[in-house]
PDB file of C-alpha atoms in Angstrom:
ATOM      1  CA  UNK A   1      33.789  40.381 -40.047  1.00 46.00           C
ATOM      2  CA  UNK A   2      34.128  44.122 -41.506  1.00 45.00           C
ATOM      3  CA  UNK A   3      31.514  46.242 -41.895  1.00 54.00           C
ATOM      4  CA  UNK A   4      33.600  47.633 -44.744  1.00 77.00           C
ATOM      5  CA  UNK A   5      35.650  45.734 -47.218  1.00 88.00           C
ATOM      6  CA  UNK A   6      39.184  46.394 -47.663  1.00 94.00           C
ATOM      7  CA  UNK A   7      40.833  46.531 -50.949  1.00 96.00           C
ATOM      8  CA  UNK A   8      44.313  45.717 -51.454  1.00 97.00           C
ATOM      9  CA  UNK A   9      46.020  46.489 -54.679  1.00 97.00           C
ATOM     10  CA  UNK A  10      49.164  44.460 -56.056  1.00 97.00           C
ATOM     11  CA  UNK A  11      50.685  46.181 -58.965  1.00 97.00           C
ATOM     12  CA  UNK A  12      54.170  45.486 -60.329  1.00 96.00           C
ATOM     13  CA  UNK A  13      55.905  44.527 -63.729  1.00 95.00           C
ATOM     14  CA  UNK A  14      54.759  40.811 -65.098  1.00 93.00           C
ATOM     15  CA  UNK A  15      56.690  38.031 -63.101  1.00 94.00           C
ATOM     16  CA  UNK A  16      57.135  39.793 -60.487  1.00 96.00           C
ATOM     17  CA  UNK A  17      55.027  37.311 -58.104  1.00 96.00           C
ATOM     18  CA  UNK A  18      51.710  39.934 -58.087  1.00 96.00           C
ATOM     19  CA  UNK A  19      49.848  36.758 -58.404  1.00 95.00           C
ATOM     20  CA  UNK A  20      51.835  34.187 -56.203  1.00 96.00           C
ATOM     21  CA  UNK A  21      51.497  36.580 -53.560  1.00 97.00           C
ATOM     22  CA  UNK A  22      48.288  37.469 -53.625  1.00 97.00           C
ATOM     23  CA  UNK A  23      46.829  34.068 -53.864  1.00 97.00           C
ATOM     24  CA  UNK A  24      49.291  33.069 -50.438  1.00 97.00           C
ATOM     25  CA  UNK A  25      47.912  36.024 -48.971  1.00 97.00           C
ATOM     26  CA  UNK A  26      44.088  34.924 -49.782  1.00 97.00           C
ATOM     27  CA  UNK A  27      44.816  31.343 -48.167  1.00 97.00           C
ATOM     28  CA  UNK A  28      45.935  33.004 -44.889  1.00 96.00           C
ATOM     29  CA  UNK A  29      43.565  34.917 -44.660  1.00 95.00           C
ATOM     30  CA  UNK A  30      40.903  32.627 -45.375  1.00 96.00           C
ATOM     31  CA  UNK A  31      42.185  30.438 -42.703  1.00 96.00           C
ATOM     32  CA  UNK A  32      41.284  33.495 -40.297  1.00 93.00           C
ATOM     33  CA  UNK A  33      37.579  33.680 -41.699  1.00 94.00           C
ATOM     34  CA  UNK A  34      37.437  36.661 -42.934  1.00 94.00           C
ATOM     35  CA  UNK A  35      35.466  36.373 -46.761  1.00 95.00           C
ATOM     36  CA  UNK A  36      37.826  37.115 -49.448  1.00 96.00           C
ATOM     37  CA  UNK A  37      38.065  37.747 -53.405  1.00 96.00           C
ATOM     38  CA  UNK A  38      40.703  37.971 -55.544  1.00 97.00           C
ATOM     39  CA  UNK A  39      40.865  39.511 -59.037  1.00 96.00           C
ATOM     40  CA  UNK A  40      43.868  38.720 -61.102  1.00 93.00           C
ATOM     41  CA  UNK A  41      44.330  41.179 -64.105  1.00 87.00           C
ATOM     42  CA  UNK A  42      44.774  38.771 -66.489  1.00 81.00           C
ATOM     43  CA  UNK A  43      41.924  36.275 -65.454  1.00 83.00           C
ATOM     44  CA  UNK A  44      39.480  39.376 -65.581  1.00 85.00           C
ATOM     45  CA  UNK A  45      40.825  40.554 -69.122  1.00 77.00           C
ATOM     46  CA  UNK A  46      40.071  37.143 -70.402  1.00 73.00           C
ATOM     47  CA  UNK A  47      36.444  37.168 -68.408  1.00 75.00           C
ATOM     48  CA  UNK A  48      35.926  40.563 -70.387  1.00 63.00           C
ATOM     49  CA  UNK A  49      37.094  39.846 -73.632  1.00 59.00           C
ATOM     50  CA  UNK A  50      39.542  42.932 -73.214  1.00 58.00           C
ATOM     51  CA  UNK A  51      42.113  43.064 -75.863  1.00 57.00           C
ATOM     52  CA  UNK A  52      45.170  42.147 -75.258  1.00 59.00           C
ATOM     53  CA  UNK A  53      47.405  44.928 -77.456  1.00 65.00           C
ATOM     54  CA  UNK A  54      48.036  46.764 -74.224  1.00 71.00           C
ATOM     55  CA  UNK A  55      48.546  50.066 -75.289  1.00 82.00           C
ATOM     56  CA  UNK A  56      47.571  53.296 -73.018  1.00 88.00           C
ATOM     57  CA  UNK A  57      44.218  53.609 -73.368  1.00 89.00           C
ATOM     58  CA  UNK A  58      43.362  49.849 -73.102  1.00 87.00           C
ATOM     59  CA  UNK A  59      45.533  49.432 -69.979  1.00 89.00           C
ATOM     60  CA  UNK A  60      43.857  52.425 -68.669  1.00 91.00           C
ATOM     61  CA  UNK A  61      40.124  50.949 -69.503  1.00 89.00           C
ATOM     62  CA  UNK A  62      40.677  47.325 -68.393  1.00 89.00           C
ATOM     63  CA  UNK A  63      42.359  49.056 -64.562  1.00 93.00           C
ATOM     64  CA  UNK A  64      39.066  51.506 -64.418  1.00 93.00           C
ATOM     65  CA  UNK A  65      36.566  48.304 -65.540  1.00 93.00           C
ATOM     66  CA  UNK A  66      38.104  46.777 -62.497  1.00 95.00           C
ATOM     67  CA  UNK A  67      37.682  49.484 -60.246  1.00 96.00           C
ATOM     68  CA  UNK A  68      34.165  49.903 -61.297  1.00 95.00           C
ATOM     69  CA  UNK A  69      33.646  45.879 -60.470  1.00 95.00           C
ATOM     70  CA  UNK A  70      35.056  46.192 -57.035  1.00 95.00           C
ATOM     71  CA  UNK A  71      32.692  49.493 -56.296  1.00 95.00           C
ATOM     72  CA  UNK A  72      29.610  46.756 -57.296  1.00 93.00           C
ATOM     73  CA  UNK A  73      30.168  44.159 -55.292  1.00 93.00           C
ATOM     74  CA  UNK A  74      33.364  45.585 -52.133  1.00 92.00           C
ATOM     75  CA  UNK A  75      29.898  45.056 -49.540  1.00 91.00           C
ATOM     76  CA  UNK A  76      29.860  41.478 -50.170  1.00 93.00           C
ATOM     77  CA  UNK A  77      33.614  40.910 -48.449  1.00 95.00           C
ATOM     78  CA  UNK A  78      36.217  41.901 -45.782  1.00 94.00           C
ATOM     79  CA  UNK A  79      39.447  41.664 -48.419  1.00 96.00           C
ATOM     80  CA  UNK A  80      39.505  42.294 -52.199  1.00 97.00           C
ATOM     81  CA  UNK A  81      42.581  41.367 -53.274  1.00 98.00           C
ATOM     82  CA  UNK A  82      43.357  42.552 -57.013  1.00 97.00           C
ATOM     83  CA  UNK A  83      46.762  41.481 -58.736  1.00 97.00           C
ATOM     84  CA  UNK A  84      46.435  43.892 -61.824  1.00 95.00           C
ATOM     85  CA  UNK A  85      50.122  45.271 -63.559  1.00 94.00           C
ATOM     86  CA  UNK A  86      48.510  48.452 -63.639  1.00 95.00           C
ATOM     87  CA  UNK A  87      51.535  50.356 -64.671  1.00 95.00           C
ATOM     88  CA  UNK A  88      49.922  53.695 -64.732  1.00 95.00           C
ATOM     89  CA  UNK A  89      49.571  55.622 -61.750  1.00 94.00           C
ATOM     90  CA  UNK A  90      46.528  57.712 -62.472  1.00 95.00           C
ATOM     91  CA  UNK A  91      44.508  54.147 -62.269  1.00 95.00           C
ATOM     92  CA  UNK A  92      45.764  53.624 -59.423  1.00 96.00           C
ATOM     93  CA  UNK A  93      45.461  56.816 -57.409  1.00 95.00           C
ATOM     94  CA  UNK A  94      41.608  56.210 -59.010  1.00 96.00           C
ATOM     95  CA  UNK A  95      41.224  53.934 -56.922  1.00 96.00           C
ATOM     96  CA  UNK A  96      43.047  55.436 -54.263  1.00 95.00           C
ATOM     97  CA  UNK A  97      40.556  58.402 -54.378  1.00 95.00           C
ATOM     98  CA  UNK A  98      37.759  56.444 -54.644  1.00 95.00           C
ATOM     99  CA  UNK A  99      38.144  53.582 -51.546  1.00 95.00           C
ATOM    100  CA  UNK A 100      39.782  56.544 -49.539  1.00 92.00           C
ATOM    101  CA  UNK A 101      41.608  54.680 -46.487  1.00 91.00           C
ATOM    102  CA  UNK A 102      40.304  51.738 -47.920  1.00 92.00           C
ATOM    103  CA  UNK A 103      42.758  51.438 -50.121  1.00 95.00           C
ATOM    104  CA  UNK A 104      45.439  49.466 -49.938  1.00 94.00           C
ATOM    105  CA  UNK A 105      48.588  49.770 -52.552  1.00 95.00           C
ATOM    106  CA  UNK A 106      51.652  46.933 -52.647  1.00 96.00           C
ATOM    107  CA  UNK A 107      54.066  47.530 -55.093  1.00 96.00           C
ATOM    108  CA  UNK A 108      55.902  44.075 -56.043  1.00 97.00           C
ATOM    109  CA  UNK A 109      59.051  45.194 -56.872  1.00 96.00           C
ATOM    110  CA  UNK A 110      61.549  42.975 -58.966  1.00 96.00           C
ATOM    111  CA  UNK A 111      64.515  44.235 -61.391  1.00 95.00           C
ATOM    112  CA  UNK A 112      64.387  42.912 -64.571  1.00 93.00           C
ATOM    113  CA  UNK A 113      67.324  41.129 -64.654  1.00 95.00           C
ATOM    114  CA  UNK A 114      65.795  38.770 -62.335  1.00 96.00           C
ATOM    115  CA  UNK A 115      62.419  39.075 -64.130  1.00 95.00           C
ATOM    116  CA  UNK A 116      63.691  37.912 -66.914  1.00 94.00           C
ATOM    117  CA  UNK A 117      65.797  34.470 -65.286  1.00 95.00           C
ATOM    118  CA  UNK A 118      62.490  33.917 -63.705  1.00 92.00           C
ATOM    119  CA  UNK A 119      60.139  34.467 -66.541  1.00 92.00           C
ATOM    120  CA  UNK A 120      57.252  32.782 -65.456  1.00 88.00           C
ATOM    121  CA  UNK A 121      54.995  33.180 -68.183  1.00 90.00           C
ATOM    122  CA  UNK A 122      57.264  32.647 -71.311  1.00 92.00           C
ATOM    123  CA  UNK A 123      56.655  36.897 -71.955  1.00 91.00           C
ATOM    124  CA  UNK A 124      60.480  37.821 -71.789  1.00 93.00           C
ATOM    125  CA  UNK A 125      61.890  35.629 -74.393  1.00 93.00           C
ATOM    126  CA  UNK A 126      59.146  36.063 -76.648  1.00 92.00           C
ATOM    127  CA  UNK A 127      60.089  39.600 -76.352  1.00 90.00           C
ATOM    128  CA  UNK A 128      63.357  39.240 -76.731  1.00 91.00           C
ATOM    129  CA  UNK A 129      62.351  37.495 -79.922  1.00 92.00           C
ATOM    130  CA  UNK A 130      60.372  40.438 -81.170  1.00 89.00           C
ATOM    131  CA  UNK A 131      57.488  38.115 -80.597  1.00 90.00           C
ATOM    132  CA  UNK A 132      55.766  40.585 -78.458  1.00 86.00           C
ATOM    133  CA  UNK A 133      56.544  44.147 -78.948  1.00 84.00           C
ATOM    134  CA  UNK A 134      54.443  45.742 -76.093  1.00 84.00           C
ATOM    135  CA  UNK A 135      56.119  43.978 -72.852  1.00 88.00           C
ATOM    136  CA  UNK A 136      55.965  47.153 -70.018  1.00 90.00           C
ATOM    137  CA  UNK A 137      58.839  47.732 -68.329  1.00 87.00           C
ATOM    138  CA  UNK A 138      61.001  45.289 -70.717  1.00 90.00           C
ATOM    139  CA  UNK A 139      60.002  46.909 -74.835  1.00 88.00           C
ATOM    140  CA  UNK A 140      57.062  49.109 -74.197  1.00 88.00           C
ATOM    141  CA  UNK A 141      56.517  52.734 -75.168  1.00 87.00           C
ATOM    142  CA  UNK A 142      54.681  52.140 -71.408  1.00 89.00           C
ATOM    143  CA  UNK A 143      56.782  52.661 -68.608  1.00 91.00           C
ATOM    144  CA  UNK A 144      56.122  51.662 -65.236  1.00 92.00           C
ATOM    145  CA  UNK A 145      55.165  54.453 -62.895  1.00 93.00           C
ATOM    146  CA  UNK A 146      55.545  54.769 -59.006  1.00 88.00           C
ATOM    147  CA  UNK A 147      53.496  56.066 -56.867  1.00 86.00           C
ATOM    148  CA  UNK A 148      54.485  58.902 -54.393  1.00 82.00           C
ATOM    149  CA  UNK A 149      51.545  58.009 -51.782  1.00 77.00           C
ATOM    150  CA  UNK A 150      52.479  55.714 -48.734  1.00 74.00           C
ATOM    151  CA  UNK A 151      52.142  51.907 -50.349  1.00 86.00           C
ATOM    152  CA  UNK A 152      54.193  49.263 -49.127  1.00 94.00           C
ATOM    153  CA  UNK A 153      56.975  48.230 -51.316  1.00 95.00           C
ATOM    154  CA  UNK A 154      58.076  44.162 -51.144  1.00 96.00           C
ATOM    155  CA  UNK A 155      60.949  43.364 -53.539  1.00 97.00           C
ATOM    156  CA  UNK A 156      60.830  39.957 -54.706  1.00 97.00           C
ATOM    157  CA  UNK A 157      64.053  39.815 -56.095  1.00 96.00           C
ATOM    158  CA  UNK A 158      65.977  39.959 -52.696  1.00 96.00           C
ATOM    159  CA  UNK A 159      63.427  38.259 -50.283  1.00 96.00           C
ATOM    160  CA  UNK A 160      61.801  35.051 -50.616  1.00 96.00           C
ATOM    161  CA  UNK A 161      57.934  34.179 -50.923  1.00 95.00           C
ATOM    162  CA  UNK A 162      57.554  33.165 -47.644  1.00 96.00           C
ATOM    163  CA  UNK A 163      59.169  36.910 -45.952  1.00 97.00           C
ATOM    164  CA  UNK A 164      57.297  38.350 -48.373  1.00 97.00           C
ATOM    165  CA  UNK A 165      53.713  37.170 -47.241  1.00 97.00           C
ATOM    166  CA  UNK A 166      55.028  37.501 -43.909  1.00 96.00           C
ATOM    167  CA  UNK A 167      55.128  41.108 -44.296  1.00 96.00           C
ATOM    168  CA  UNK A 168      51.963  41.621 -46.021  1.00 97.00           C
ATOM    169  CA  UNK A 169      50.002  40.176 -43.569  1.00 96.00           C
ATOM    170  CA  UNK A 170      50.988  41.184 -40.926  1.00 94.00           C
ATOM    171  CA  UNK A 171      50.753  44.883 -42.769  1.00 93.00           C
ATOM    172  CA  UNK A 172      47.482  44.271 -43.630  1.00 92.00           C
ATOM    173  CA  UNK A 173      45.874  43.129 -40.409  1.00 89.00           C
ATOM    174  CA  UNK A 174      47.642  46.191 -39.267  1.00 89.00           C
ATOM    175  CA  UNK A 175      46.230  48.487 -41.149  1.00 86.00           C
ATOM    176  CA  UNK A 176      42.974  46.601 -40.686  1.00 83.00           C
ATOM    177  CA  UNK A 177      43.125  46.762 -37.541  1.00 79.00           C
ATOM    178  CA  UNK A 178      43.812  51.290 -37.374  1.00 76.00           C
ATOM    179  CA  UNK A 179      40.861  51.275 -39.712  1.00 71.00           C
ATOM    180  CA  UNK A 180      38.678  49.461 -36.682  1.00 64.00           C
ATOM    181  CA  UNK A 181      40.288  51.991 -34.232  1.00 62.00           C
ATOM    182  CA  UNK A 182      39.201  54.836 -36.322  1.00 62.00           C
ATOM    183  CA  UNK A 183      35.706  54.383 -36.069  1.00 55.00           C
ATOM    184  CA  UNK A 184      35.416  54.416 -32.463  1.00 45.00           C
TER     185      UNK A 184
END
């Protein structure tokens, strides 16, 4: 539908619905026919044998490996979606640089009290536990760092899923929409 594909970038803590969201988002806007992909951080560090000790510099490779995959292949559709923790803004204001108004940040805000009632994936007690010693934003040396660049924020820990995707599509056809006006 685009000449241009449009790549919108979930980042937030683990649990915080990154994926959920993303995913909801991909079904509605599949149902509008536009072609869509979405990359999921953890489903791409698995595809790429990444390690999974998380520490700065492999957090930092893993976010710029899937940068560098959505440079390769952003012709072939209208949305990338990628659901990545990225916790470090210079990765992300990479990418920012790179796909220009293209670009498209949504922070996934949660607090961690609420992160850790919900824990989704089983990574907050097994921190607690001392299982896993590396958890950002819970018992990592890593903290998680916001952006100062115009994103849209969605906190999942006072709206529900539904509101949620509500807002980010209609941001996103929004903005989609500017980007067409911009061109003429």
């Amino acid at each position: 539908m685009f000449t241009k594909s449009k790549i919108v970038w979930f980042t937030g803590l683990s649990g915080s619905g990154k994926s959920t969201l993303s995913k909801i988002i991909k079904i509605k806007l599949l149902k509008k026919k536009y072609k869509i992909l979405l990359i999921d951080g953890d489903v791409f560090r698995k595809k790429k044998n990444v390690s999974n000790k998380f520490t700065k510099k492999e957090i930092i490779q893993n976010n710029l490996k899937i940068i560098d995959y959505i440079k390769n292949i952003k012709s072939k559709y209208d949305f990338i979606l990628a659901s990545v923790i990225s916790p470090l803004k210079i990765t992300r204001q990479k990418a920012n640089n790179i796909f220009k108004d293209r670009y498209y940040e949504i922070y996934v805000k949660c607090d961690i009290k609420t992160l850790v009632k919900r824990d989704t994936k089983g990574l907050y007690a097994l921190a607690k536990k001392n299982k896993i010693k590396n958890l950002i934003g819970f018992n990592s040396k890593i903290k998680y760092e916001v952006t100062k660049y115009n994103k849209l924020v969605i906190n999942t820990s006072k709206y529900n899923v539904a509101d949620c995707s509500k807002k980010i599509i209609n941001y996103i056809l929004k903005w989609s929409l500017n980007l067409i006006g911009k061109k003429k």
